[in-house]
Coordinates of C-alpha atoms and ligand atoms in Angstrom, one line a residue:
M221 CA 2.9 -26.9 -7.8
L222 CA 6.2 -25.9 -9.2
Y223 CA 6.5 -23.2 -11.8
A224 CA 8.2 -25.6 -14.2
A225 CA 5.4 -28.1 -13.9
V226 CA 2.7 -25.7 -15.2
N227 CA 4.5 -25.3 -18.5
L228 CA 4.7 -21.5 -18.4
Q229 CA 8.3 -21.1 -19.2
F230 CA 9.3 -18.1 -21.2
T231 CA 12.1 -15.7 -20.9
S232 CA 13.0 -12.3 -22.1
I233 CA 16.5 -12.2 -23.5
V234 CA 18.8 -10.1 -25.5
D235 CA 20.0 -12.2 -28.4
N236 CA 23.3 -11.2 -29.7
A237 CA 24.2 -14.5 -31.4
H238 CA 23.7 -13.0 -34.9
G239 CA 25.2 -9.7 -34.3
K240 CA 21.7 -8.1 -33.8
S241 CA 20.5 -7.0 -30.5
Y242 CA 16.9 -7.7 -29.8
T243 CA 14.8 -8.8 -26.9
M244 CA 12.9 -12.0 -27.3
Q245 CA 11.5 -14.7 -25.1
L246 CA 13.9 -17.5 -25.0
K247 CA 11.1 -19.9 -25.6
T248 CA 9.9 -17.9 -28.6
L249 CA 13.4 -17.8 -30.0
L250 CA 13.8 -21.6 -29.7
T251 CA 10.3 -22.2 -31.2
Q252 CA 11.1 -20.0 -34.2
R253 CA 14.4 -21.8 -34.9
F254 CA 13.0 -25.2 -34.4
S255 CA 10.0 -24.4 -36.6
A256 CA 12.3 -23.3 -39.4
A257 CA 14.3 -26.5 -39.1
M258 CA 11.2 -28.7 -39.1
T259 CA 9.9 -27.0 -42.3
A260 CA 13.3 -27.4 -43.9
V261 CA 13.2 -31.2 -43.3
G262 CA 9.7 -31.4 -44.9
I263 CA 7.5 -31.5 -41.8
P264 CA 4.0 -29.9 -42.3
S265 CA 4.0 -26.3 -41.1
D266 CA 1.2 -26.8 -38.7
C267 CA 3.2 -29.2 -36.6
S268 CA 4.5 -27.4 -33.5
P269 CA 8.0 -28.0 -32.1
M270 CA 6.4 -28.0 -28.7
L271 CA 9.1 -26.3 -26.7
A272 CA 9.0 -26.8 -22.9
L273 CA 11.2 -26.1 -20.0
S274 CA 13.0 -29.3 -18.9
G275 CA 12.0 -30.7 -15.6
K276 CA 15.5 -31.6 -14.6
P277 CA 18.9 -30.1 -15.5
Q278 CA 20.2 -33.5 -16.8
F279 CA 17.5 -33.3 -19.5
G280 CA 18.9 -30.0 -20.7
D281 CA 17.4 -26.6 -20.2
Y282 CA 14.6 -26.9 -22.7
Q283 CA 13.0 -29.7 -24.6
A284 CA 11.5 -29.8 -28.1
N285 CA 8.8 -32.5 -28.0
G286 CA 7.3 -32.0 -31.4
A287 CA 9.2 -34.7 -33.3
M288 CA 7.0 -37.5 -32.1
G289 CA 3.7 -36.0 -33.3
A290 CA 5.3 -35.0 -36.6
A291 CA 6.7 -38.5 -37.2
K292 CA 3.4 -40.1 -36.5
R293 CA 1.7 -37.9 -39.0
M294 CA 4.4 -38.6 -41.6
G295 CA 4.7 -42.3 -40.9
K296 CA 8.4 -41.9 -40.0
N297 CA 10.6 -43.1 -37.2
P298 CA 10.5 -40.3 -34.5
R299 CA 14.1 -40.7 -33.4
D300 CA 15.3 -40.5 -37.0
L301 CA 13.2 -37.4 -37.6
A302 CA 14.6 -35.8 -34.4
T303 CA 18.1 -36.4 -35.7
E304 CA 17.2 -34.7 -38.9
I305 CA 15.8 -31.7 -37.0
I306 CA 18.9 -31.4 -34.9
N307 CA 21.1 -31.5 -37.9
R308 CA 19.2 -28.6 -39.4
V309 CA 18.4 -26.3 -36.5
D310 CA 20.4 -23.1 -36.4
L311 CA 21.2 -22.3 -32.8
D312 CA 24.8 -21.4 -33.2
G313 CA 26.1 -19.6 -30.2
I314 CA 22.8 -20.2 -28.4
A315 CA 22.7 -23.9 -27.7
D316 CA 25.8 -26.2 -27.6
K317 CA 24.4 -29.6 -27.1
F318 CA 21.4 -31.6 -28.2
E319 CA 20.4 -35.1 -27.1
I320 CA 17.6 -37.4 -28.3
A321 CA 15.9 -39.0 -25.3
G322 CA 13.2 -41.7 -25.1
P323 CA 10.9 -42.0 -28.1
G324 CA 12.1 -38.7 -29.7
F325 CA 12.4 -35.9 -27.1
I326 CA 15.1 -33.4 -28.0
N327 CA 17.0 -32.1 -25.0
I328 CA 18.5 -28.6 -25.6
H329 CA 21.5 -27.4 -23.6
L330 CA 22.0 -23.7 -23.8
C331 CA 25.5 -22.1 -24.1
R332 CA 26.7 -20.7 -20.8
S333 CA 28.3 -17.8 -22.6
F334 CA 24.9 -17.0 -24.3
L335 CA 23.1 -17.0 -20.9
A336 CA 25.9 -14.9 -19.3
N337 CA 25.7 -12.4 -22.2
S338 CA 21.9 -12.3 -22.2
L339 CA 21.7 -11.8 -18.4
S340 CA 24.2 -9.0 -18.3
K341 CA 22.2 -7.1 -20.9
Q342 CA 18.8 -7.9 -19.3
T343 CA 16.7 -4.8 -18.5
H344 CA 13.2 -4.8 -17.3
K345 CA 11.8 -2.7 -20.1
L346 CA 8.3 -1.2 -20.2
L347 CA 6.1 -2.5 -23.0
D348 CA 6.2 -0.6 -26.3
A349 CA 3.8 2.3 -26.2
A350 CA 1.5 0.6 -28.7
D351 CA 1.1 -2.4 -26.3
Q352 CA 0.3 -0.2 -23.3
K353 CA -3.3 -0.3 -22.3
T354 CA -5.7 1.5 -20.0
V355 CA -6.7 -1.2 -17.5
V356 CA -9.4 -0.6 -15.0
I357 CA -9.1 -2.9 -12.0
D358 CA -12.2 -3.4 -9.8
H359 CA -11.0 -4.8 -6.5
S360 CA -11.6 -4.9 -2.8
S361 CA -15.1 -3.3 -3.1
P362 CA -16.4 -4.1 0.3
N363 CA -19.8 -3.2 1.6
L364 CA -19.6 -0.4 4.0
A365 CA -22.4 -1.4 6.2
K366 CA -20.0 -3.7 8.2
E367 CA -16.4 -4.0 8.9
M368 CA -14.1 -5.7 6.4
H369 CA -13.8 -9.4 7.2
V370 CA -11.6 -12.1 5.9
G371 CA -13.8 -12.6 2.9
H372 CA -12.5 -9.3 1.5
L373 CA -8.9 -10.3 1.7
R374 CA -8.6 -12.1 -1.6
S375 CA -10.2 -9.5 -3.9
T376 CA -8.1 -6.8 -2.1
I377 CA -4.7 -8.4 -2.5
I378 CA -5.1 -10.2 -5.8
G379 CA -6.4 -7.0 -7.4
D380 CA -3.5 -5.1 -5.7
C381 CA -1.0 -7.5 -7.1
L382 CA -2.4 -7.2 -10.7
S383 CA -2.5 -3.4 -10.3
R384 CA 1.2 -3.3 -9.4
L385 CA 2.2 -5.7 -12.0
L386 CA 0.4 -4.1 -14.9
E387 CA 1.7 -0.7 -13.8
F388 CA 5.2 -2.2 -13.7
R389 CA 4.9 -3.2 -17.4
G390 CA 3.8 0.3 -18.4
H391 CA 0.1 0.0 -18.6
T392 CA -2.1 2.8 -17.3
V393 CA -3.9 1.3 -14.3
I394 CA -7.0 2.8 -12.9
R395 CA -8.0 1.2 -9.7
Q396 CA -11.8 1.2 -8.9
N397 CA -13.0 0.4 -5.4
H398 CA -16.7 -0.2 -6.1
M399 CA -17.7 0.1 -2.4
G400 CA -21.2 -0.9 -1.5
D401 CA -22.6 2.3 0.2
W402 CA -26.1 2.4 -1.1
G403 CA -28.3 -0.6 -0.3
T404 CA -31.5 -0.8 1.8
Q405 CA -29.4 -1.6 4.8
F406 CA -28.3 2.1 5.0
G407 CA -31.9 3.2 5.9
M408 CA -31.7 1.0 9.0
L409 CA -28.2 2.1 9.9
I410 CA -28.9 5.8 9.7
A411 CA -32.1 5.5 11.6
E412 CA -30.0 3.8 14.3
L413 CA -27.3 6.5 14.1
E414 CA -29.9 9.2 14.5
I415 CA -31.1 7.6 17.8
Q416 CA -27.6 7.2 19.1
L417 CA -26.5 10.7 18.2
G418 CA -29.7 12.0 19.7
D419 CA -28.5 10.5 23.0
G420 CA -25.5 12.8 22.7
E421 CA -23.0 10.2 21.5
P422 CA -20.4 11.5 19.0
A423 CA -20.5 9.6 15.7
L424 CA -17.0 8.2 16.0
L425 CA -17.8 6.6 19.3
A426 CA -21.2 5.3 18.2
L427 CA -19.5 3.7 15.2
N428 CA -16.4 2.5 17.1
D429 CA -17.3 -1.1 16.3
L430 CA -19.3 -1.3 13.1
E431 CA -20.1 -4.9 13.7
V432 CA -21.7 -4.2 17.1
F433 CA -23.5 -1.2 15.6
Y434 CA -24.9 -3.3 12.8
Q435 CA -26.2 -5.9 15.2
Q436 CA -27.8 -3.2 17.4
S437 CA -29.6 -1.7 14.4
K438 CA -30.7 -5.1 13.1
K439 CA -32.1 -6.0 16.5
H440 CA -33.9 -2.7 16.6
F441 CA -35.3 -3.2 13.1
D442 CA -36.6 -6.7 13.8
A443 CA -38.2 -5.8 17.2
D444 CA -39.6 -2.4 16.6
S445 CA -42.0 -1.9 13.7
E446 CA -42.0 1.9 14.1
F447 CA -38.2 1.8 13.7
A448 CA -38.5 -0.5 10.8
D449 CA -40.9 1.9 9.0
K450 CA -38.6 4.8 9.6
A451 CA -35.7 2.8 8.3
R452 CA -37.6 2.1 5.1
D453 CA -38.6 5.7 4.8
Y454 CA -35.0 6.8 5.2
V455 CA -33.8 4.6 2.3
V456 CA -36.2 6.3 0.0
K457 CA -35.3 9.7 1.4
L458 CA -31.6 9.0 1.2
Q459 CA -31.8 8.0 -2.4
S460 CA -33.9 11.0 -3.3
G461 CA -31.4 13.4 -1.7
D462 CA -33.0 14.4 1.6
A463 CA -30.5 16.6 3.4
H464 CA -30.9 15.1 6.9
C465 CA -30.6 11.5 5.7
R466 CA -27.6 12.4 3.5
K467 CA -25.9 14.0 6.5
L468 CA -26.3 11.0 8.7
W469 CA -25.4 8.7 5.9
K470 CA -22.2 10.7 5.2
Q471 CA -21.2 10.4 8.9
F472 CA -21.6 6.7 8.8
I473 CA -19.7 6.3 5.5
D474 CA -16.8 8.5 6.5
V475 CA -16.2 6.3 9.6
S476 CA -16.5 3.1 7.6
V477 CA -14.2 4.3 4.8
A478 CA -11.6 5.5 7.3
H479 CA -11.6 2.0 8.8
N480 CA -11.0 0.4 5.3
L481 CA -8.3 2.8 4.4
D482 CA -6.5 1.9 7.6
I483 CA -6.7 -1.8 6.7
Y484 CA -5.3 -1.1 3.2
Q485 CA -2.4 0.7 4.7
K486 CA -1.7 -2.1 7.2
L487 CA -1.9 -4.6 4.4
N488 CA 0.5 -2.6 2.3
V489 CA -2.1 -2.4 -0.4
G490 CA -2.0 0.6 -2.8
L491 CA -5.7 1.4 -2.6
L492 CA -6.3 5.1 -1.6
K493 CA -9.2 7.4 -1.1
Q494 CA -9.1 8.6 -4.7
H495 CA -9.7 5.0 -6.0
I496 CA -13.0 4.8 -4.3
K497 CA -15.9 5.0 -6.7
P498 CA -18.7 3.7 -4.7
E499 CA -22.1 2.5 -5.8
S500 CA -23.7 5.8 -4.8
A501 CA -21.6 7.6 -7.4
Y502 CA -23.7 6.0 -10.1
N503 CA -27.0 7.0 -8.5
D504 CA -27.8 9.7 -11.0
D505 CA -27.0 7.5 -14.0
L506 CA -29.3 4.6 -13.1
E507 CA -32.5 6.0 -14.5
A508 CA -30.8 6.8 -17.8
V509 CA -29.3 3.4 -18.0
V510 CA -32.6 1.6 -17.5
T511 CA -34.4 3.9 -19.9
D512 CA -31.8 3.3 -22.5
L513 CA -32.0 -0.5 -22.0
C514 CA -35.8 -0.3 -22.4
K515 CA -35.6 1.9 -25.5
R516 CA -33.3 -0.6 -27.1
G517 CA -35.6 -3.4 -26.2
I518 CA -32.9 -5.1 -24.1
A519 CA -34.9 -4.6 -20.9
V520 CA -38.6 -5.3 -20.9
D521 CA -41.5 -4.8 -18.5
S522 CA -42.2 -7.9 -16.3
D523 CA -44.9 -7.5 -13.6
G524 CA -44.0 -3.8 -13.3
A525 CA -40.3 -4.5 -13.0
K526 CA -37.7 -3.9 -15.7
V527 CA -35.9 -7.1 -16.6
V528 CA -33.3 -8.2 -19.1
F529 CA -33.9 -11.8 -20.2
L530 CA -30.7 -13.5 -21.5
P531 CA -31.2 -16.5 -23.8
E532 CA -27.4 -16.8 -23.8
L533 CA -27.6 -18.0 -20.2
A534 CA -30.7 -20.1 -20.5
D535 CA -31.2 -23.0 -18.1
K536 CA -31.5 -26.5 -19.3
N537 CA -35.2 -26.1 -20.0
G538 CA -34.5 -23.2 -22.3
N539 CA -35.7 -20.5 -19.9
P540 CA -33.7 -17.3 -20.4
S541 CA -31.7 -16.0 -17.4
P542 CA -33.4 -12.9 -15.9
M543 CA -31.6 -9.9 -14.6
I544 CA -33.7 -7.3 -12.8
V545 CA -32.5 -3.8 -13.4
Q546 CA -35.4 -1.9 -11.8
K547 CA -37.8 -3.2 -9.2
S548 CA -41.6 -2.7 -9.6
G549 CA -41.4 0.0 -6.8
G550 CA -38.9 1.9 -8.9
G551 CA -35.8 0.9 -6.9
F552 CA -32.5 0.1 -8.7
L553 CA -30.3 -2.8 -8.0
Y554 CA -26.7 -4.1 -7.8
A555 CA -27.0 -5.0 -11.5
S556 CA -28.2 -1.6 -12.6
T557 CA -25.2 0.0 -10.8
D558 CA -22.7 -2.4 -12.4
L559 CA -24.1 -1.6 -15.9
A560 CA -23.7 2.2 -15.1
A561 CA -20.2 1.5 -13.9
L562 CA -19.3 -0.4 -17.0
R563 CA -20.5 2.4 -19.2
Y564 CA -18.5 4.9 -17.2
R565 CA -15.3 2.8 -17.3
V566 CA -15.4 2.4 -21.0
G567 CA -16.9 5.9 -21.9
D568 CA -15.2 8.1 -19.4
L569 CA -12.1 6.2 -18.2
K570 CA -11.4 4.9 -21.7
A571 CA -10.6 1.4 -20.5
N572 CA -9.2 -1.1 -23.0
R573 CA -9.4 -3.9 -20.4
I574 CA -11.5 -4.2 -17.3
L575 CA -10.6 -6.7 -14.6
Y576 CA -13.1 -7.6 -11.9
F577 CA -11.7 -9.5 -8.9
I578 CA -14.8 -10.9 -7.3
D579 CA -15.8 -14.1 -5.5
A580 CA -16.7 -17.0 -7.8
R581 CA -20.2 -16.9 -6.3
Q582 CA -20.9 -13.8 -8.4
S583 CA -20.1 -15.4 -11.7
L584 CA -23.6 -15.5 -13.0
H585 CA -24.1 -11.8 -12.1
M586 CA -20.9 -10.8 -14.0
K587 CA -21.9 -12.9 -17.0
Q588 CA -25.2 -11.1 -17.1
V589 CA -23.6 -7.7 -16.8
F590 CA -21.0 -8.4 -19.5
I591 CA -23.5 -9.8 -22.0
T592 CA -26.0 -7.0 -21.4
G593 CA -23.2 -4.4 -21.5
R594 CA -22.1 -5.7 -24.9
K595 CA -25.7 -5.7 -26.3
A596 CA -26.3 -2.2 -25.2
G597 CA -23.0 -1.0 -26.7
Y598 CA -21.6 0.1 -23.3
A599 CA -18.5 -2.1 -23.9
P600 CA -17.5 -2.8 -27.5
H601 CA -15.8 -6.0 -28.3
S602 CA -12.5 -4.2 -28.5
V603 CA -12.7 -3.8 -24.7
S604 CA -11.8 -6.9 -22.8
L605 CA -14.1 -7.7 -19.9
E606 CA -12.7 -10.2 -17.4
H607 CA -14.1 -11.5 -14.2
H608 CA -11.2 -13.2 -12.4
A609 CA -13.0 -15.3 -9.8
F610 CA -11.4 -16.9 -6.7
G611 CA -12.2 -19.5 -4.2
T612 CA -12.9 -19.3 -0.5
M613 CA -10.6 -19.1 2.5
M614 CA -11.3 -22.1 4.7
G615 CA -10.6 -23.0 8.3
S616 CA -8.8 -26.1 9.3
D617 CA -12.1 -27.9 9.5
G618 CA -12.5 -27.4 5.7
R619 CA -15.4 -25.0 6.1
P620 CA -15.4 -21.2 5.5
F621 CA -13.0 -19.5 8.0
K622 CA -14.9 -18.5 11.1
T623 CA -14.1 -17.5 14.7
R624 CA -14.4 -20.1 17.4
S625 CA -17.9 -19.1 18.1
G626 CA -18.8 -19.2 14.5
G627 CA -18.8 -15.5 13.7
T628 CA -17.1 -13.8 10.8
V629 CA -13.4 -13.0 11.4
K630 CA -12.7 -9.3 11.2
L631 CA -9.8 -8.6 8.8
A632 CA -8.4 -6.1 11.3
D633 CA -8.2 -8.8 14.0
L634 CA -6.6 -11.3 11.7
L635 CA -3.8 -8.8 10.8
V636 CA -3.1 -8.0 14.4
E637 CA -2.7 -11.7 15.2
A638 CA -0.5 -12.2 12.1
V639 CA 1.9 -9.5 13.3
Q640 CA 1.9 -10.8 16.9
R641 CA 2.7 -14.3 15.8
A642 CA 5.5 -13.1 13.5
E643 CA 6.9 -11.0 16.3
K644 CA 7.2 -14.1 18.5
L645 CA 9.0 -15.9 15.7
V646 CA 11.4 -13.0 15.0
R647 CA 12.3 -12.9 18.7
E648 CA 13.0 -16.6 18.8
K649 CA 15.2 -16.4 15.7
N650 CA 17.2 -13.3 16.5
N651 CA 16.8 -11.6 19.9
T652 CA 19.8 -9.3 19.5
L653 CA 18.0 -6.9 17.3
P654 CA 16.8 -3.5 18.6
E655 CA 13.2 -3.4 19.7
A656 CA 12.1 -1.0 16.9
D657 CA 13.6 -3.4 14.3
I658 CA 11.8 -6.4 15.7
K659 CA 8.5 -4.5 15.5
A660 CA 9.2 -3.4 11.9
I661 CA 10.3 -6.9 10.8
A662 CA 7.3 -8.5 12.5
Q663 CA 5.0 -6.2 10.6
K664 CA 6.5 -7.2 7.2
V665 CA 6.8 -10.9 8.0
G666 CA 3.3 -11.3 9.5
I667 CA 1.5 -9.3 6.7
G668 CA 3.7 -10.9 4.1
A669 CA 2.9 -14.4 5.3
V670 CA -0.9 -13.9 5.2
K671 CA -0.7 -12.4 1.7
Y672 CA 1.7 -14.9 0.3
A673 CA -0.3 -17.8 1.6
D674 CA -3.2 -16.5 -0.4
L675 CA -1.5 -15.4 -3.5
S676 CA 0.6 -18.6 -3.9
I677 CA -2.5 -20.8 -4.2
T678 CA -4.1 -21.2 -7.6
R679 CA -6.6 -18.3 -7.5
T680 CA -9.6 -20.4 -8.4
N681 CA -9.1 -22.9 -5.6
D682 CA -10.3 -22.8 -2.1
Y683 CA -7.5 -22.9 0.5
I684 CA -7.1 -23.7 4.1
F685 CA -5.9 -20.9 6.3
D686 CA -3.0 -22.3 8.4
W687 CA -0.9 -20.0 10.6
N688 CA 1.9 -22.5 11.1
A689 CA 2.3 -23.3 7.4
M690 CA 2.3 -19.7 6.3
L691 CA 4.8 -18.5 9.0
S692 CA 7.2 -21.3 8.3
F693 CA 10.7 -20.4 7.3
E694 CA 10.8 -23.5 5.1
G695 CA 8.9 -24.1 1.9
N696 CA 7.0 -21.9 -0.4
T697 CA 6.2 -19.1 2.1
A698 CA 6.9 -15.4 2.4
P699 CA 9.2 -15.8 5.4
Y700 CA 11.4 -18.2 3.4
L701 CA 11.7 -15.7 0.5
Q702 CA 12.3 -12.7 2.8
Y703 CA 14.9 -14.8 4.6
A704 CA 16.6 -15.7 1.3
Y705 CA 16.7 -12.0 0.5
T706 CA 18.3 -11.1 3.9
R707 CA 20.9 -13.8 3.4
I708 CA 22.0 -12.3 0.1
R709 CA 22.1 -8.9 1.5
S710 CA 24.3 -10.1 4.3
I711 CA 26.9 -11.2 1.8
F712 CA 27.3 -7.7 0.6
R713 CA 27.6 -6.4 4.1
K714 CA 30.2 -8.9 4.9
A715 CA 32.2 -8.0 1.8
S716 CA 31.6 -4.3 2.4
I717 CA 30.6 -4.0 -1.3
D718 CA 27.7 -1.9 -2.6
A719 CA 25.7 -4.4 -4.7
K720 CA 24.8 -1.6 -7.2
T721 CA 28.4 -0.9 -8.1
I722 CA 29.2 -4.3 -9.5
S723 CA 29.4 -4.0 -13.2
S724 CA 31.8 -6.9 -14.1
A725 CA 31.1 -9.5 -16.7
L726 CA 29.2 -12.7 -15.8
I727 CA 31.1 -15.9 -16.1
I728 CA 28.9 -18.9 -16.0
T729 CA 30.8 -22.2 -15.5
E730 CA 29.2 -24.3 -12.8
Q731 CA 25.8 -26.0 -13.3
Q732 CA 24.4 -24.2 -10.3
E733 CA 25.4 -20.8 -11.8
K734 CA 23.8 -21.8 -15.0
N735 CA 20.5 -22.8 -13.4
L736 CA 20.4 -19.6 -11.5
A737 CA 21.1 -17.5 -14.6
L738 CA 18.4 -19.3 -16.5
K739 CA 15.9 -18.6 -13.7
L740 CA 16.9 -14.9 -13.5
L741 CA 16.3 -14.6 -17.3
Q742 CA 12.8 -15.9 -17.0
F743 CA 11.5 -13.1 -14.8
D744 CA 9.9 -10.8 -17.4
E745 CA 8.0 -13.6 -19.1
V746 CA 6.6 -14.8 -15.8
I747 CA 5.4 -11.2 -15.3
D748 CA 3.8 -11.2 -18.8
Q749 CA 2.2 -14.5 -18.1
V750 CA 0.6 -13.2 -14.9
A751 CA -0.4 -10.0 -16.6
A752 CA -2.3 -12.0 -19.2
D753 CA -4.0 -14.7 -17.1
C754 CA -4.1 -12.9 -13.7
Y755 CA -2.9 -16.0 -11.7
P756 CA -0.4 -14.6 -9.2
H757 CA 0.6 -18.0 -7.9
T758 CA 2.8 -18.3 -11.1
L759 CA 4.9 -15.5 -9.8
C760 CA 5.1 -17.0 -6.3
S761 CA 6.2 -20.3 -7.6
Y762 CA 8.8 -18.6 -9.8
L763 CA 10.2 -16.7 -6.8
Y764 CA 10.3 -19.8 -4.7
E765 CA 12.2 -21.6 -7.4
L766 CA 14.5 -18.6 -7.8
A767 CA 15.3 -18.5 -4.1
S768 CA 15.9 -22.3 -4.1
A769 CA 18.2 -22.0 -7.1
F770 CA 20.0 -19.3 -5.3
M771 CA 20.4 -21.3 -2.1
T772 CA 21.8 -24.3 -4.2
F773 CA 24.2 -22.0 -6.0
Y774 CA 25.4 -20.5 -2.7
E775 CA 26.0 -23.9 -1.2
H776 CA 28.1 -25.1 -4.2
C777 CA 29.8 -21.9 -5.4
P778 CA 31.8 -20.1 -2.8
V779 CA 31.7 -16.3 -3.2
L780 CA 33.8 -14.6 -0.6
K781 CA 36.4 -17.3 0.1
D782 CA 40.0 -16.2 -0.5
S783 CA 40.6 -19.1 -2.8
V784 CA 38.0 -17.8 -5.3
E785 CA 39.6 -15.9 -8.2
K786 CA 38.8 -12.2 -8.5
D787 CA 36.8 -12.4 -11.8
T788 CA 34.8 -15.4 -10.6
Q789 CA 34.1 -13.6 -7.3
L790 CA 32.8 -10.5 -9.0
S791 CA 30.7 -12.5 -11.4
R792 CA 29.2 -14.5 -8.4
L793 CA 28.6 -11.3 -6.5
K794 CA 26.8 -10.0 -9.6
L795 CA 24.6 -13.1 -9.6
C796 CA 23.9 -12.5 -5.9
A797 CA 22.9 -8.9 -6.6
L798 CA 20.6 -9.9 -9.5
S799 CA 19.0 -12.6 -7.3
A800 CA 18.3 -10.1 -4.5
D801 CA 17.0 -7.5 -6.9
T802 CA 14.7 -10.0 -8.7
L803 CA 13.4 -11.4 -5.4
A804 CA 12.7 -7.9 -4.0
C805 CA 11.1 -6.8 -7.2
G806 CA 8.9 -9.9 -7.5
L807 CA 7.8 -9.6 -3.8
D808 CA 7.1 -6.0 -4.3
L809 CA 4.7 -6.9 -7.2
L810 CA 3.0 -9.2 -4.7
G811 CA 2.8 -6.3 -2.3
I812 CA 5.2 -7.9 0.1
E813 CA 8.1 -6.0 1.7
V814 CA 11.7 -7.2 2.3
M815 CA 14.1 -6.2 5.0
E816 CA 17.9 -6.1 5.5
H817 CA 17.9 -8.3 8.7
M818 CA 15.7 -10.9 10.1
Ligands
LIG143 N1 -19.7 -5.0 -2.8 C1 -19.7 -6.3 -3.5 C2 -19.7 -7.4 -2.4 O1 -19.3 -7.2 -1.3 C3 -18.6 -6.5 -4.4 C4 -18.5 -5.5 -5.5 C5 -17.7 -6.1 -6.6 N2 -17.6 -5.2 -7.8 C6 -18.6 -5.0 -8.6 N3 -18.4 -4.1 -9.6 N4 -19.7 -5.7 -8.6 O2 -20.2 -8.5 -2.7

């Protein structure tokens, strides 16, 4: 889907047309001016001018589509009404041509000088202090019992993208990696570890492959009832602070965490050790949370367990949705921990907004936690609670992505393969590069391809994992954007000019220059859009359209040819520099690196 097609077109501009300097979305500015004109010709004030980006340059840059609706309401001829609006609208120095198309669409052609002026003054400002929020971002959050697998990719990278993007806008971002380190499985795992360490095996070796270790302990657990009893006993001991169990547990967790941190680094994801706030960190709060819920009458006793019944989520027969917060045996659950975490994030971290990037299959759980958290006052309504769910990564057979033998694909293996495949491609494309460069480029291309293939799909959809498509140099892919970037950089090398030093005025004459300038001006508002709705594909589509607009510009508008006048040349170089910067900045917000050569 193209960016223009989803009707998310805004831009941040500096409007100097009326002598005043202020930053405003281009769409907002046009909407204001058209609303004023519509009121002036007697159109009811609740009729929207319906500003939208034009699909094609021949239909102008923007369209105002509100005349038809207004005319219908007023019983007037829509084209006549559109003419009246055009005659009234004050866009001096901003737009230089209007056309009425079809039943009453108004096509708006913006002034080239206005675009040039706005673009040369564009700065990527931070939000005003008053709009800066404290945003807690719960992402990645794998269970530590096993190795990270492909199922953890989406939460990790979508959450990382939003963390980068919100930080870029000036928000205070607090990442929270809510790792699962505390379930019943850990009794079994530490009982197994105890045996293997008893055989003289160092922990690092025993836990060399967490997947294998997990299988071994599971086998043990199922076959040996004595072992199973011990495992159950160890869970209880672990949770009540027994030193021996804690020590074994810590050894296990340290190895598993190190493995995850290694993956984050390979993925170029900003999650660090200090962002880990695992389930166990809330252990001491759970009792208090459940007692509090009971005291407030939010949780009630049900066959010895403590349960929150939620009529808000009743099934079709009217039965309220149950959420167990304490088992009859006294054990706490995933839900109790999430409530404690919510209380901590609001109370201690002072979050204004909490984003959860978790699989769509946990939607009911999140709804239960949010509703209960509100009722208990852990999150007042001033705090925005948002579960941003996502679909599943599928194999080419349309079923969840698996190995050939049907096992889960380890994330570490997937990343190794991505880099290997990218290396092959880079060698095919350019085998004159030094060996070290090839390796470094392959790393960025391979990892970028995997991430971009995921981020560029509408978050809520499932998608099919396809090596060939994601590593293609054509189409909406990371390699295409990285390649576009290297092409622009090569222009500056050829001209022996430092892109940062070009400060000349922009002169926009050709249609391709205009299209590119308009795209460049839209960057900030795309960022704001993604910051609001947390759909990174909007940014991907934008970057793809920007790269395409650049390529078209570069085909039609010579830059370094001798025949090009000096002023024009400098202006075009400036457009090149802005394009490269915007691509690099946008890719960086996606967590994707660029390079000078490819
Ligand atoms: N560890 C959980 C899982 O792997 C995800 C945790 C998500 N975050 C949360 N606060 N519940 O399914």
